[in-house]
mmCIF file of C-alpha atoms in Angstrom:
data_model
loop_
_atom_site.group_PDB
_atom_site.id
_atom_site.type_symbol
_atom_site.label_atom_id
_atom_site.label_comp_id
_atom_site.label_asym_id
_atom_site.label_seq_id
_atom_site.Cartn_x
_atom_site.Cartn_y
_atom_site.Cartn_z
ATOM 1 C CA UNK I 1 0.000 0.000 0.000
ATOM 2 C CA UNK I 2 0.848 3.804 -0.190
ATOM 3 C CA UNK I 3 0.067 5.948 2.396
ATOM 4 C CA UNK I 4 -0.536 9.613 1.705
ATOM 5 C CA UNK I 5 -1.869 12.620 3.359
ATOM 6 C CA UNK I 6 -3.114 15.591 1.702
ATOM 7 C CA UNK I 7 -4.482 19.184 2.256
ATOM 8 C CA UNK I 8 -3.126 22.202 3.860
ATOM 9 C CA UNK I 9 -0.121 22.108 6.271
ATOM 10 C CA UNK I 10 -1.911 21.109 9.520
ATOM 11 C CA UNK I 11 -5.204 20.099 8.046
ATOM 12 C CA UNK I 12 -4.274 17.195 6.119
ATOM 13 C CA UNK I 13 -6.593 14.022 5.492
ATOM 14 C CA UNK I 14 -5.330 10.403 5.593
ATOM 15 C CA UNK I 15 -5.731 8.794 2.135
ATOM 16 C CA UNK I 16 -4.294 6.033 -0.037
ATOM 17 C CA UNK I 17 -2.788 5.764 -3.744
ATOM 18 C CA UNK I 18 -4.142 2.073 -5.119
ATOM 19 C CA UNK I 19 -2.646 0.112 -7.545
ATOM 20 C CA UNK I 20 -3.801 2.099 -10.295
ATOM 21 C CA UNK I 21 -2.682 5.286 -9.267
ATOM 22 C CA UNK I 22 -6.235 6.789 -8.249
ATOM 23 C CA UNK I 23 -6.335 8.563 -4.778
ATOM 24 C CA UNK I 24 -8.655 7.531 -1.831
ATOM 25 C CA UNK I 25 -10.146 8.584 1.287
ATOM 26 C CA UNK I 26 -9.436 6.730 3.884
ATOM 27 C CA UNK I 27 -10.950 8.600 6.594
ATOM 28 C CA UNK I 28 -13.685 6.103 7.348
ATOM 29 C CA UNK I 29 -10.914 4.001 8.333
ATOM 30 C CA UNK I 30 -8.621 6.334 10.671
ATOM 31 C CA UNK I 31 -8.446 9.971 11.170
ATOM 32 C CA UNK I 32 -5.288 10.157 10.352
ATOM 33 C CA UNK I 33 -1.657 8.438 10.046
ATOM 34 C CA UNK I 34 -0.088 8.308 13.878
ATOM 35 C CA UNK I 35 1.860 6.488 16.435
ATOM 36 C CA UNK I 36 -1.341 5.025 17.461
ATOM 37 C CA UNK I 37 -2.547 4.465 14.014
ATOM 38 C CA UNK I 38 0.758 2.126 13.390
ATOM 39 C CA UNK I 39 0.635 0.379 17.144
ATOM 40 C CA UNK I 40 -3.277 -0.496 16.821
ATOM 41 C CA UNK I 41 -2.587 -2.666 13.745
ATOM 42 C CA UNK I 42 -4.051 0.082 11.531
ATOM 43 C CA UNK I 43 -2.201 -1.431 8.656
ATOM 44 C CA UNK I 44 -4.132 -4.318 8.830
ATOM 45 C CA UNK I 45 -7.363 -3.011 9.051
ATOM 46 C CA UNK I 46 -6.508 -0.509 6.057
ATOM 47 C CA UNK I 47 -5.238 -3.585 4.114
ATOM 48 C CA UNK I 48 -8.724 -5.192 4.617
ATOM 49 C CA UNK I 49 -10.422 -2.401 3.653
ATOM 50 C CA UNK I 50 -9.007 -1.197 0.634
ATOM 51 C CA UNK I 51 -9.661 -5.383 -0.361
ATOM 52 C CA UNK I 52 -13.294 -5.391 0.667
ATOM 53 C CA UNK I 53 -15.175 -4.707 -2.039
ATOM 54 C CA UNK I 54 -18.093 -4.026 -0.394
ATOM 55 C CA UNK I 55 -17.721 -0.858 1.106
ATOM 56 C CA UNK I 56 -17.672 3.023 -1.093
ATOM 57 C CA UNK I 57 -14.672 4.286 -1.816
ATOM 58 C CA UNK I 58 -14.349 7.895 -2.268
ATOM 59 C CA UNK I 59 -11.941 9.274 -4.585
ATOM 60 C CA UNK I 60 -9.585 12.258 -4.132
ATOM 61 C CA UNK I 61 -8.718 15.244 -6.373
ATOM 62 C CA UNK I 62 -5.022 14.221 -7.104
ATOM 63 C CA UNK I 63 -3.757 17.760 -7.882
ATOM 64 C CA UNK I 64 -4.170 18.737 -3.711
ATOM 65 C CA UNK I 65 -0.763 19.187 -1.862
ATOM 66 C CA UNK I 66 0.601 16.392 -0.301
ATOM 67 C CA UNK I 67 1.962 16.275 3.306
ATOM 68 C CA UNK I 68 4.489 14.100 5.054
ATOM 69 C CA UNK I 69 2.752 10.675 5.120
ATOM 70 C CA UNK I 70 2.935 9.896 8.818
ATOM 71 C CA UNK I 71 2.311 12.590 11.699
ATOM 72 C CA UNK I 72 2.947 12.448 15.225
ATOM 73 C CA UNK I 73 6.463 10.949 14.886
ATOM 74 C CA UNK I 74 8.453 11.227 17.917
ATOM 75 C CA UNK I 75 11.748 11.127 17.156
ATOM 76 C CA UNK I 76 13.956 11.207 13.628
ATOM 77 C CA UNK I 77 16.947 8.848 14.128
ATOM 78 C CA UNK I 78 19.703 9.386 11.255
ATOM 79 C CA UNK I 79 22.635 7.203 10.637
ATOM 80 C CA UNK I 80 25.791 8.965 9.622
ATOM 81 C CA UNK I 81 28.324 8.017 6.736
ATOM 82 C CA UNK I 82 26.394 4.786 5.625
ATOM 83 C CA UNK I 83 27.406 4.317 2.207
ATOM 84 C CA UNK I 84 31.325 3.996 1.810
ATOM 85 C CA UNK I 85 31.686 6.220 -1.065
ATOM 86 C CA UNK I 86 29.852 9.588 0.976
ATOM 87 C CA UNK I 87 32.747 8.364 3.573
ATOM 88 C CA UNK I 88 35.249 8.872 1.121
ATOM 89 C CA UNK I 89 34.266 12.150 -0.334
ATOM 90 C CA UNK I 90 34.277 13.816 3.488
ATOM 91 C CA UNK I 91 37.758 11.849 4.288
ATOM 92 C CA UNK I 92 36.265 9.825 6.928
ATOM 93 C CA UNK I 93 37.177 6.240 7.809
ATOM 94 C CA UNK I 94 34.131 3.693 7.399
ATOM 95 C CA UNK I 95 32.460 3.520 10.952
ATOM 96 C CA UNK I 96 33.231 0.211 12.553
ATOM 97 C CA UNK I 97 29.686 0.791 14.106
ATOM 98 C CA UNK I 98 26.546 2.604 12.683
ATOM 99 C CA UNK I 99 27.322 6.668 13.525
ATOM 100 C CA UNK I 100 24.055 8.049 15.138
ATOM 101 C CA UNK I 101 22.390 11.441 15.532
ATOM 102 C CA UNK I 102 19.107 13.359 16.070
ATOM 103 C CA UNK I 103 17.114 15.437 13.962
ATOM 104 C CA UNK I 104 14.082 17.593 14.853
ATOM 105 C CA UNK I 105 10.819 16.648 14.232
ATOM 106 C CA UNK I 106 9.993 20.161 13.189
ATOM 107 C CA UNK I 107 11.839 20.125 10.577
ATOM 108 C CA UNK I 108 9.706 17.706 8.976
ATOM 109 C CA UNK I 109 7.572 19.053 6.135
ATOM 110 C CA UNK I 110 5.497 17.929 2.298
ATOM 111 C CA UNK I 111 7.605 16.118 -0.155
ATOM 112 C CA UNK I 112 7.131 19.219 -2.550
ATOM 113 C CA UNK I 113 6.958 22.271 0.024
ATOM 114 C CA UNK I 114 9.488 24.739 -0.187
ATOM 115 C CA UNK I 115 12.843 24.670 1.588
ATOM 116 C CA UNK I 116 13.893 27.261 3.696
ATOM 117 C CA UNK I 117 18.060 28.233 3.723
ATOM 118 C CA UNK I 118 18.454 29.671 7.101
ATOM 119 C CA UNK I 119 18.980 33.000 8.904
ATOM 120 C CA UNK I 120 22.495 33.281 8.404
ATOM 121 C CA UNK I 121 23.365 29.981 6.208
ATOM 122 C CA UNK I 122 26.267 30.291 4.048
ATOM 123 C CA UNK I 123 26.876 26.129 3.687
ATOM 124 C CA UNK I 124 22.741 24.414 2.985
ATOM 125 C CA UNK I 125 23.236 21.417 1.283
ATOM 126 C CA UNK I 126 21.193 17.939 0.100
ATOM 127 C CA UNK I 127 21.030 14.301 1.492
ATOM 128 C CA UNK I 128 18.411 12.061 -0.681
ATOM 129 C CA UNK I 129 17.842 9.210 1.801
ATOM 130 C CA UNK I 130 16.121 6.168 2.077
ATOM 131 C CA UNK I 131 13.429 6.418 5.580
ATOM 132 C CA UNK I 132 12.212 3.464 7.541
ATOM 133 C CA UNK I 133 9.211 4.059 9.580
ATOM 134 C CA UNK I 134 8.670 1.884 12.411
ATOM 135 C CA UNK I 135 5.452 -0.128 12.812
ATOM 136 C CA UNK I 136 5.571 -1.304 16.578
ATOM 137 C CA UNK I 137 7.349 -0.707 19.585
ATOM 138 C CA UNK I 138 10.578 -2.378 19.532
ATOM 139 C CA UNK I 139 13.222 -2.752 21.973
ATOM 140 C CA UNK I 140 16.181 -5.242 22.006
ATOM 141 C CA UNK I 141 15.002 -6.724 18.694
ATOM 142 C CA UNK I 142 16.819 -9.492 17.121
ATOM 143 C CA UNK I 143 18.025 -8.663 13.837
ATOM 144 C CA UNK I 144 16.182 -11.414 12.486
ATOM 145 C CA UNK I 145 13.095 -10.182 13.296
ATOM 146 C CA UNK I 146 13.652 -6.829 12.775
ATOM 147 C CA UNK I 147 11.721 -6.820 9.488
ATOM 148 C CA UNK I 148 8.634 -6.865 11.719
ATOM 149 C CA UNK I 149 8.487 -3.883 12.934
ATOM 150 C CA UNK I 150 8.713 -1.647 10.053
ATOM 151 C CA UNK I 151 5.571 -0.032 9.038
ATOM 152 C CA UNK I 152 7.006 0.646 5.451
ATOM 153 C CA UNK I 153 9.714 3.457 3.768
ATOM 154 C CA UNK I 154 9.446 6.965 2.226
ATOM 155 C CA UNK I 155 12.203 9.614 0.631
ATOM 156 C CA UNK I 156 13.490 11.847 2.618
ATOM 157 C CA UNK I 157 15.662 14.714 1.845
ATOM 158 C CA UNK I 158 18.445 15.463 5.052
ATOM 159 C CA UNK I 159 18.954 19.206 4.052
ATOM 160 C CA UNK I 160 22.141 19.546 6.461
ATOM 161 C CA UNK I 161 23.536 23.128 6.746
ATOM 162 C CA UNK I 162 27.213 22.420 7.003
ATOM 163 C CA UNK I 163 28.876 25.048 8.682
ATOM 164 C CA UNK I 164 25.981 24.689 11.656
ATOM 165 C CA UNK I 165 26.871 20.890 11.931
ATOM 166 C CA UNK I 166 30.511 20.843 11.513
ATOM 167 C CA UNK I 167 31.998 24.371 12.464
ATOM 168 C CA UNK I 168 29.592 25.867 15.510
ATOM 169 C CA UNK I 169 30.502 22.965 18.219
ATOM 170 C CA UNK I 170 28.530 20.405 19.610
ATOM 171 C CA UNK I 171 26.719 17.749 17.270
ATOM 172 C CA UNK I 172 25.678 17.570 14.026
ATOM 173 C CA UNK I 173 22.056 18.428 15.134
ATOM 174 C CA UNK I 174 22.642 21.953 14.747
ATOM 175 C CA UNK I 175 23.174 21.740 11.051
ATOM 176 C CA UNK I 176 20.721 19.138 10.307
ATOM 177 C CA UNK I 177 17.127 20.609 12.374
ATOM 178 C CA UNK I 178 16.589 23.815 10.610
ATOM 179 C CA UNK I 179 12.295 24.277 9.217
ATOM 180 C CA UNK I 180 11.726 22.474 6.419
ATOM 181 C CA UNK I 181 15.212 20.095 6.484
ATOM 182 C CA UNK I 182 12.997 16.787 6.572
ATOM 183 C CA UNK I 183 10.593 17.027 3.514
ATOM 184 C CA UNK I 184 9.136 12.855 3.582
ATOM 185 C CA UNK I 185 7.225 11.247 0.656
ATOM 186 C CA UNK I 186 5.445 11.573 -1.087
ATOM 187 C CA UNK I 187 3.795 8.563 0.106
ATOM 188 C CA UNK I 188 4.670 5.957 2.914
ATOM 189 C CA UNK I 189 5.111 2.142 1.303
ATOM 190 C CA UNK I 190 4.630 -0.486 3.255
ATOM 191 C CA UNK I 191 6.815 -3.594 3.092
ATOM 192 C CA UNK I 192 4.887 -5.641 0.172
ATOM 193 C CA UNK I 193 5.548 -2.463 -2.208
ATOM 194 C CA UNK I 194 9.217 -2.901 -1.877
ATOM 195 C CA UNK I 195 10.940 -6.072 -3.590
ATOM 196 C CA UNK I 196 14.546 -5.044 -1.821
ATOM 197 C CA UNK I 197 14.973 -2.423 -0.095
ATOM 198 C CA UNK I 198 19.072 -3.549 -0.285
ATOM 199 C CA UNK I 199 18.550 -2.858 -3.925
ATOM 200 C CA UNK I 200 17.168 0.366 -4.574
ATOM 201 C CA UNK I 201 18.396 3.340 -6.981
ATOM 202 C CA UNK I 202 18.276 6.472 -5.376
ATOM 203 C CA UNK I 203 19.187 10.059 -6.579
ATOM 204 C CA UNK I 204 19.374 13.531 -6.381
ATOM 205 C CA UNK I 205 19.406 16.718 -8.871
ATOM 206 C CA UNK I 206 19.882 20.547 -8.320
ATOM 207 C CA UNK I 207 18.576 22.264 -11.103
ATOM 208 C CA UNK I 208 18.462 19.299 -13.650
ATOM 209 C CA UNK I 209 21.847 17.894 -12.822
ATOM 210 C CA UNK I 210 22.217 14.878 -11.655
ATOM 211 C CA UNK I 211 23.692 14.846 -8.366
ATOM 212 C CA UNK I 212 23.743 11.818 -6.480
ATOM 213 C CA UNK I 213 23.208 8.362 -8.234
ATOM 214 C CA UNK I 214 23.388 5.550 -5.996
ATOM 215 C CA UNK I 215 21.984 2.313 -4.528
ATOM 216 C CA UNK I 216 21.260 0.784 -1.476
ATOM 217 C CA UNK I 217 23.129 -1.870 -1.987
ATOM 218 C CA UNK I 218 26.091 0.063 -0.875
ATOM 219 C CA UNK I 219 24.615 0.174 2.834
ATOM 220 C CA UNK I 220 27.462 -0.398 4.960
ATOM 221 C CA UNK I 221 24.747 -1.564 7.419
ATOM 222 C CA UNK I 222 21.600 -3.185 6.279
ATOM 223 C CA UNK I 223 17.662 -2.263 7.222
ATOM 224 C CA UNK I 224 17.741 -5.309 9.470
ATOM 225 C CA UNK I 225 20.866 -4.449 11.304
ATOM 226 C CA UNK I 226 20.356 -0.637 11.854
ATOM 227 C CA UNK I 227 16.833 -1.243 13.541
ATOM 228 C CA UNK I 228 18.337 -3.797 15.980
ATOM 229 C CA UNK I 229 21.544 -1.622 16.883
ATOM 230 C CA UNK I 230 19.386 0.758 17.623
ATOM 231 C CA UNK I 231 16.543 -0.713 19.598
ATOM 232 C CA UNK I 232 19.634 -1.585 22.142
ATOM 233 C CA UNK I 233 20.013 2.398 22.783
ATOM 234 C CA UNK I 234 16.503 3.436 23.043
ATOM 235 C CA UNK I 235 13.254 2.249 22.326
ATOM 236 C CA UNK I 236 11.989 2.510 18.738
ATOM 237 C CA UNK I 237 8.181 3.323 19.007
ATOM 238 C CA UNK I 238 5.417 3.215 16.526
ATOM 239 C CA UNK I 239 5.967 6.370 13.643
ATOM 240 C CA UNK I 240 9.125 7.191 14.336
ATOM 241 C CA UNK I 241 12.116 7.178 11.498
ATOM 242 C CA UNK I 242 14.645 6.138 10.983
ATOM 243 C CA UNK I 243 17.151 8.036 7.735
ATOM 244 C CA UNK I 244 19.666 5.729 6.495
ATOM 245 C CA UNK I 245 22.253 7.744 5.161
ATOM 246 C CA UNK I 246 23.200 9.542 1.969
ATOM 247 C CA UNK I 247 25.505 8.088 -1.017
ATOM 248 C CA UNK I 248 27.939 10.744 -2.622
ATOM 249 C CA UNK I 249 27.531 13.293 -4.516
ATOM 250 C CA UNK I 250 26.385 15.916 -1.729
ATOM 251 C CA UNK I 251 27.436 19.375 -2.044
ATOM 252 C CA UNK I 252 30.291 19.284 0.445
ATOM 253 C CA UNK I 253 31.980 16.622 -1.243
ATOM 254 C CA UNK I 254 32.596 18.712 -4.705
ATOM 255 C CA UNK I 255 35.759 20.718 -5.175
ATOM 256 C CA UNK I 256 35.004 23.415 -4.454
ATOM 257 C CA UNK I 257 32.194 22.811 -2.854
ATOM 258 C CA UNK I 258 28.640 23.514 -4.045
ATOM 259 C CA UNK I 259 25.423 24.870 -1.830
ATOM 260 C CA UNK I 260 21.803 25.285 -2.323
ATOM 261 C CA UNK I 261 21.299 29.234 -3.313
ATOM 262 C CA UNK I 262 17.216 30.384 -3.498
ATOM 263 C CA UNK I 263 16.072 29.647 -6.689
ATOM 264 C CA UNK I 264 17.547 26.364 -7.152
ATOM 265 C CA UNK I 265 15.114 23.609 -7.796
ATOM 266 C CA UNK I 266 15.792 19.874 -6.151
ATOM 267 C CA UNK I 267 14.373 16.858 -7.266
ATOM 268 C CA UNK I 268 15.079 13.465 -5.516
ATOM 269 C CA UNK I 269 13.528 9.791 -5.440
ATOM 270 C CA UNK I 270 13.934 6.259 -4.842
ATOM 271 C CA UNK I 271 12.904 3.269 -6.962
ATOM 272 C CA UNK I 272 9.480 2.336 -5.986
ATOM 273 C CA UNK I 273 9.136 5.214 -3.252
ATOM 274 C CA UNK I 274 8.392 8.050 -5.819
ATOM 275 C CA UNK I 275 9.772 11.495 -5.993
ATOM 276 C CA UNK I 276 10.206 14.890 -4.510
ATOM 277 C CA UNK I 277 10.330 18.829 -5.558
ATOM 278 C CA UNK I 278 11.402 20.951 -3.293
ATOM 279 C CA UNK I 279 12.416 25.069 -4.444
ATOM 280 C CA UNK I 280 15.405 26.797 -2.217
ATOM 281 C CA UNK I 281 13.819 30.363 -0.640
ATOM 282 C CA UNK I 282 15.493 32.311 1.543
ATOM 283 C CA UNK I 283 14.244 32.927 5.405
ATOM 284 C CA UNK I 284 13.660 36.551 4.449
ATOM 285 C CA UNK I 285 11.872 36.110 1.574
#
């Protein structure tokens, strides 16, 4: 299935995309896609009823914004320097373990809305990444059963101001929690959608050029893995996200480096998870 929501920022309606593209209500199924949604085995009863074909289906007009496809998440979880080449291009050794860090859920935003360079940004660059969005509550899971408790996977684009992650102190949150720095979608697939998600093209442009070209088969640590790890840390509970990491091609790895400037237009996707538009503005604008 695809999730989707749609409507005006804050207003938005659950609804589904079916297998021939049309878009559906879903609203006489849940009031929308939450933690509680995911943790009351509201995949399920979706599942049933977009198969029963007994009960009205209402369509949707597809040319209404879309909004990230979950709500309510608690916490982003991103994994740092996961493909070997994006290693490489910063000079950093391969982690021996997965690299963790936090971004805010504010940041999150539509697959298509605009993106905001911040007050003072000099260094606002692009990340297309694979997302995981967990299903159930997980803690200590086995890496065999990991698969369980994902809900499904989305796009998502870690805009990452550089200078605010790597040159103010601290940790990379900083640079990575700015408004509109976690545009997801356009639509939440669950599980069946994906054939594997270990073999999945994903990649970037600014402005038509291609940017980033890469595949997740160049994980350095695999779907199953990274929830385990970290379920030991803290407990993973129903909507929240996990962002896999970024293959090359970002803007800080170009000599000389290149940054987003307002005006530029980015497009990103992933086999089988759709794509994204997002234009640069400035804060001031």
């Amino acid at each position: 299935m695809k999730l989707i929501r749609f409507g005006n920022p804050g207003n938005e309606k659950p609804g589904i995309i079916d297998e021939n593209g049309n878009w559906l209500h879903t609203s006489s199924v849940t009031n929308d896609y939450t933690p509680a949604f995911f943790a009351d085995g509201g995949l399920n009863k979706l599942e049933a009823w977009l198969k029963d074909t007994t009960t009205s289906k209402s369509a949707v007009d597809s040319s209404q914004r879309l909004g990230p496809p979950v709500t309510g998440s608690g916490k982003i979880v991103c994994v740092g320097l996961n493909y070997a080449d994006h290693a490489r291009e910063g000079g950093m050794d391969i982690p021996e373990e997965p690299i963790l860090f936090f971004k805010a859920t504010s940041a999150i935003v539509g697959p298509n809305d605009d993106m905001i360079i911040p007050k003072n940004s000099k260094k606002t660059d692009w990340e297309v990444e694979l997302a995981v969005v967990i299903g159930k509550k997980a803690t200590y899971v086995p890496e065999e059963e990991a698969l369980d408790y994902i809900a499904g996977y989305c796009v998502h684009n870690d805009y990452s101001e550089r200078e605010f992650q790597l040159e103010r102190g601290g940790q990379w949150v900083k640079g990575k929690s700015c408004d509109t720095f976690a545009p997801i979608g356009p639509y939440l697939a669950t599980q069946d959608e994906v054939n594997d998600v270990h073999n999945l093209k994903l990649w970037l442009k600014v402005n038509g050029e291609m940017k980033q070209d890469g595949s997740t088969r160049d994980f350095i640590f695999g779907i199953p893995y990274l929830v385990s790890y970290i379920s030991k840390f803290m407990t993973l509970h129903p909507g929240d996200i996990i962002s896999t990491g970024t293959p090359a091609g970002v803007g800080l790895g170009f000599k000389p480096p290149q940054f987003l400037k307002p005006g530029d237009i980015v497009e990103l996707g992933i086999d089988g998870l759709g794509t994204s538009k997002q234009q640069v503005k400035s804060w001031d604008l």
